Structures are given as structure tokens and as C-alpha cells.
PDB file of C-alpha atoms in Angstrom:
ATOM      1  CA  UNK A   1      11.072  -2.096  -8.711  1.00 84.00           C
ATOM      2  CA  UNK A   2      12.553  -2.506  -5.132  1.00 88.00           C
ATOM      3  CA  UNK A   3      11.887  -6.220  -3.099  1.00 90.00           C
ATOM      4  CA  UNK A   4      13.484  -4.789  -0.053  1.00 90.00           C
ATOM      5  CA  UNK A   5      12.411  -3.304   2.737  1.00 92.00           C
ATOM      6  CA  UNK A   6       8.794  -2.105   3.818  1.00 93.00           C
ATOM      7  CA  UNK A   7       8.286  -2.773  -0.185  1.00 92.00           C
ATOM      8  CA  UNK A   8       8.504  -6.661   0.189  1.00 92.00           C
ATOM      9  CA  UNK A   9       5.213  -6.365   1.826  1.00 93.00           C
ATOM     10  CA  UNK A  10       3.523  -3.841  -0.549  1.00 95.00           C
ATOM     11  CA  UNK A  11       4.091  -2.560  -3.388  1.00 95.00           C
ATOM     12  CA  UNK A  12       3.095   1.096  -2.641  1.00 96.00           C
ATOM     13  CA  UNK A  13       4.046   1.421   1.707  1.00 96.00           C
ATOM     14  CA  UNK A  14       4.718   5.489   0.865  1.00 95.00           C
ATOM     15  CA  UNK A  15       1.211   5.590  -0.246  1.00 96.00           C
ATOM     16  CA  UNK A  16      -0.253   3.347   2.297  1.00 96.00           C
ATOM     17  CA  UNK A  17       1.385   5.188   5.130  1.00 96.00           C
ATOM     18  CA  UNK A  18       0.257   8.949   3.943  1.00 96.00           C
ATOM     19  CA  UNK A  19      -3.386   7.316   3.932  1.00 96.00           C
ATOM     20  CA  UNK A  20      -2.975   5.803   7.447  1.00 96.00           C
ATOM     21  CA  UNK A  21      -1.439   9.230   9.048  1.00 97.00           C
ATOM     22  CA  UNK A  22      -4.022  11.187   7.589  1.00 95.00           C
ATOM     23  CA  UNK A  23      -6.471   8.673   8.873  1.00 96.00           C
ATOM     24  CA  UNK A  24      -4.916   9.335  12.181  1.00 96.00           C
ATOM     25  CA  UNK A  25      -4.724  12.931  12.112  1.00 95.00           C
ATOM     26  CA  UNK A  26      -8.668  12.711  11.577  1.00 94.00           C
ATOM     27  CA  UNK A  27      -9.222  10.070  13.885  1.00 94.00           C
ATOM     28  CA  UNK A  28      -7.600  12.286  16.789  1.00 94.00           C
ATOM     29  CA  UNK A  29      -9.168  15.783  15.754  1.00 94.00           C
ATOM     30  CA  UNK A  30     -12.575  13.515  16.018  1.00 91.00           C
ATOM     31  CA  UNK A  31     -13.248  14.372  19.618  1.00 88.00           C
ATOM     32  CA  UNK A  32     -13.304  18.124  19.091  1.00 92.00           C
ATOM     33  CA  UNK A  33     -16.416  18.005  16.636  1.00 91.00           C
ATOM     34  CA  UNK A  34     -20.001  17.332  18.172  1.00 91.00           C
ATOM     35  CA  UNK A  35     -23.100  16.181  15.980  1.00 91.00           C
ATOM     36  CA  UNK A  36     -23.446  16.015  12.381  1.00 89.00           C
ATOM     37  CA  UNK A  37     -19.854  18.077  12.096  1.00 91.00           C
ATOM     38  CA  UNK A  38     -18.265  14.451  13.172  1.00 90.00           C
ATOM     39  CA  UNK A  39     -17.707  13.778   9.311  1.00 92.00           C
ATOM     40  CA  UNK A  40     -15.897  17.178   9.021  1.00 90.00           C
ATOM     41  CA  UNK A  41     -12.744  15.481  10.220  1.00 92.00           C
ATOM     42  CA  UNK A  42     -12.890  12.296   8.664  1.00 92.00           C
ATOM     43  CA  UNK A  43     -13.575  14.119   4.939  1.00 95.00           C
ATOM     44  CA  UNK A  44      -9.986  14.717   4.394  1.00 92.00           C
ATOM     45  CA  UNK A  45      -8.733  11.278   5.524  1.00 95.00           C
ATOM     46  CA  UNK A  46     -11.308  10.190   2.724  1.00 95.00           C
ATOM     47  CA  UNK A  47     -10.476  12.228  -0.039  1.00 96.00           C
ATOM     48  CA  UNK A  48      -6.825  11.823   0.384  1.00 95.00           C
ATOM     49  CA  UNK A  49      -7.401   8.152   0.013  1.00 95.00           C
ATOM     50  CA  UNK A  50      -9.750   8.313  -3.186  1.00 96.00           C
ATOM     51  CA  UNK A  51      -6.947  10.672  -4.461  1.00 95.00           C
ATOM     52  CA  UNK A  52      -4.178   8.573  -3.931  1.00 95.00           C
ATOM     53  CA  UNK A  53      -5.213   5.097  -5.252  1.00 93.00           C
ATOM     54  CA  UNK A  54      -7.856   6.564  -8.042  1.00 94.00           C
ATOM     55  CA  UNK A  55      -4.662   8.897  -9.750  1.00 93.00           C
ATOM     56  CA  UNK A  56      -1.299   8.360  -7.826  1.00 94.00           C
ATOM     57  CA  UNK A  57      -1.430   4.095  -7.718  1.00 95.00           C
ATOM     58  CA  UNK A  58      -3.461   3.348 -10.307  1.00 95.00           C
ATOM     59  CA  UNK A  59      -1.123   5.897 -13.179  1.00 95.00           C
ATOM     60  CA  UNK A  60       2.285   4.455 -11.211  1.00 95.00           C
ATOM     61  CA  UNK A  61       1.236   0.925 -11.809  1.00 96.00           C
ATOM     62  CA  UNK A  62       0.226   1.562 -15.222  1.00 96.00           C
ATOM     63  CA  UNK A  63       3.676   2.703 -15.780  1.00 96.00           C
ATOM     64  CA  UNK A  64       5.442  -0.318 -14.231  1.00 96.00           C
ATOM     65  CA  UNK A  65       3.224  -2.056 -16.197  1.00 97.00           C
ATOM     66  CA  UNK A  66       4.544  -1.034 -19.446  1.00 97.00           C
ATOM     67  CA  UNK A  67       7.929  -1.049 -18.561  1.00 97.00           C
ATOM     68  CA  UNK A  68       8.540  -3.778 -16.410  1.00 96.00           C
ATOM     69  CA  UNK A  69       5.392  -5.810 -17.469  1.00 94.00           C
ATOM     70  CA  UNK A  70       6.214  -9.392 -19.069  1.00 93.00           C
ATOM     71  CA  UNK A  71       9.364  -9.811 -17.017  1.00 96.00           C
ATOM     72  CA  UNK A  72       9.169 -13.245 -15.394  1.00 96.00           C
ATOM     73  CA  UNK A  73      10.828 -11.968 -11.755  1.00 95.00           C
ATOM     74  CA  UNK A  74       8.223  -8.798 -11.942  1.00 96.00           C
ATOM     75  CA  UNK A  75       5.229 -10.813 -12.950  1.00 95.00           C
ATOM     76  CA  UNK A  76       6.062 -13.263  -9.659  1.00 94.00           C
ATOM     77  CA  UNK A  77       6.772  -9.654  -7.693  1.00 93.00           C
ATOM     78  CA  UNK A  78       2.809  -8.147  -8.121  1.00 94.00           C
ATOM     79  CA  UNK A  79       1.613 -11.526  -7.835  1.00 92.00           C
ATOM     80  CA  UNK A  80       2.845 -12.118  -3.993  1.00 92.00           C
ATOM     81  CA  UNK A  81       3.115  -8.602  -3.069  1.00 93.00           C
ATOM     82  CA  UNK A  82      -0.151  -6.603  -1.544  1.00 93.00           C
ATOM     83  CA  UNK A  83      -0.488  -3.546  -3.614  1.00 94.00           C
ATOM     84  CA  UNK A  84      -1.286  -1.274  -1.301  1.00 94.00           C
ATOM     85  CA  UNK A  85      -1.744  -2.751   2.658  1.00 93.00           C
ATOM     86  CA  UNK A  86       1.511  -4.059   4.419  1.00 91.00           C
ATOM     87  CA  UNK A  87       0.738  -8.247   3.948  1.00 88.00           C
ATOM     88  CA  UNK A  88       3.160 -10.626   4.513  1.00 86.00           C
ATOM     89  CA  UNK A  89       3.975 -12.583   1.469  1.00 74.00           C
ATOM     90  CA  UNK A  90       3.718 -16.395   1.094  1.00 62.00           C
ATOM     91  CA  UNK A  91       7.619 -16.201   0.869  1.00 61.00           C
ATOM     92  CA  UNK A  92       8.037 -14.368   4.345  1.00 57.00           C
ATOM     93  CA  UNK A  93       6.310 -17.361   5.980  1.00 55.00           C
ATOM     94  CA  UNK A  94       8.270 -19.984   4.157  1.00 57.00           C
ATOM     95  CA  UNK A  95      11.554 -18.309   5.067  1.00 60.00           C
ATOM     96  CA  UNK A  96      10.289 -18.033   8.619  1.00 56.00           C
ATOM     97  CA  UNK A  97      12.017 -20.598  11.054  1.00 58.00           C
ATOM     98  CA  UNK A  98       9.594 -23.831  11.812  1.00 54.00           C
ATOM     99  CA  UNK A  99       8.687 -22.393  15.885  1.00 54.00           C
ATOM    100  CA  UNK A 100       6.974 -18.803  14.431  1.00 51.00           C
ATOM    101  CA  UNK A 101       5.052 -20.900  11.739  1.00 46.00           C
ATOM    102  CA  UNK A 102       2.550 -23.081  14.397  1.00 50.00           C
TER     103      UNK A 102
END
């Protein structure tokens, strides 16, 4: 598992950030639709998202699970990192100097 990066914050950022730009992408195409046909852009953003997390995150955590699962440093990992949404960790605000803390 990597601790570095955009992946000290969450455990999945790839997955996060495809759901977020396709979120986007319907967000801007939003204005071109009038009426009921609003939900026509915001369909995809929706499905991509159920996709994702229902098959993609739930199957690749399974398999960290079983091969990484039990190890003391991976079991502290997924407890202080967000699975999917960027959080800062309890750690990043402890390492943070005393000023950006108050």
C-alpha cells in the first residue's frame, strides 16, 4: 500500500478524482439542458460513481484485505486514512507546526 502522496489522505484519490471530473464534466454541460432533461447530464456523473465504489473500491479493498489484512502498520493505515474523500489524517495535524493548528 503507498502512505505517500495524495494517498496519505485517501486511500483510493485515483478513484475519487475520476468521480469528481466526471461530476464536473456534468456539472458544466448542465446549462445546455432545459426542464426535466436537467438529470440527463448529471446521470453519468451518477452511475460512474455507483460503478466505481459498488465494484472497483469495494473488490480492491477486499483484496488488500486479504493480503495485507492483520499487519499492525496496515491496520493503523485504513484506520486514519479516508477511503475514498481527500481528509486530512489525525497525523497531518499533529505534524503540523503549533501557528497552522489554532
Amino acid at each position: 500500500w503507498i502512505e505517500h502522496g495524495l494517498w496519505r489522505y485517501s486511500r483510493h484519490p485515483n478513484y475519487f478524482g475520476e468521480m469528481i471530473l466526471w461530476l464536473g464534466i456534468g456539472l458544466t454541460t448542465l446549462s445546455s439542458f432545459e426542464g426535466s432533461a436537467v438529470v440527463v447530464p448529471l446521470v453519468t456523473p451518477l452511475w460512474v460513481s455507483l460503478f466505481i465504489f459498488f465494484t472497483s473500491l469495494l473488490l480492491l479493498e477486499k483484496r488488500m484485505d486479504s493480503r495485507f489484512g492483520g499487519q499492525r502498520t496496515y491496520e493503523q493505515y485504513k484506520r486514519q486514512t479516508s477511503v475514498l474523500v481527500l481528509w486530512p489524517t489525525m497525523t497531518t495535524f499533529a505534524s503540523a507546526p503549533t501557528d497552522m493548528r489554532e
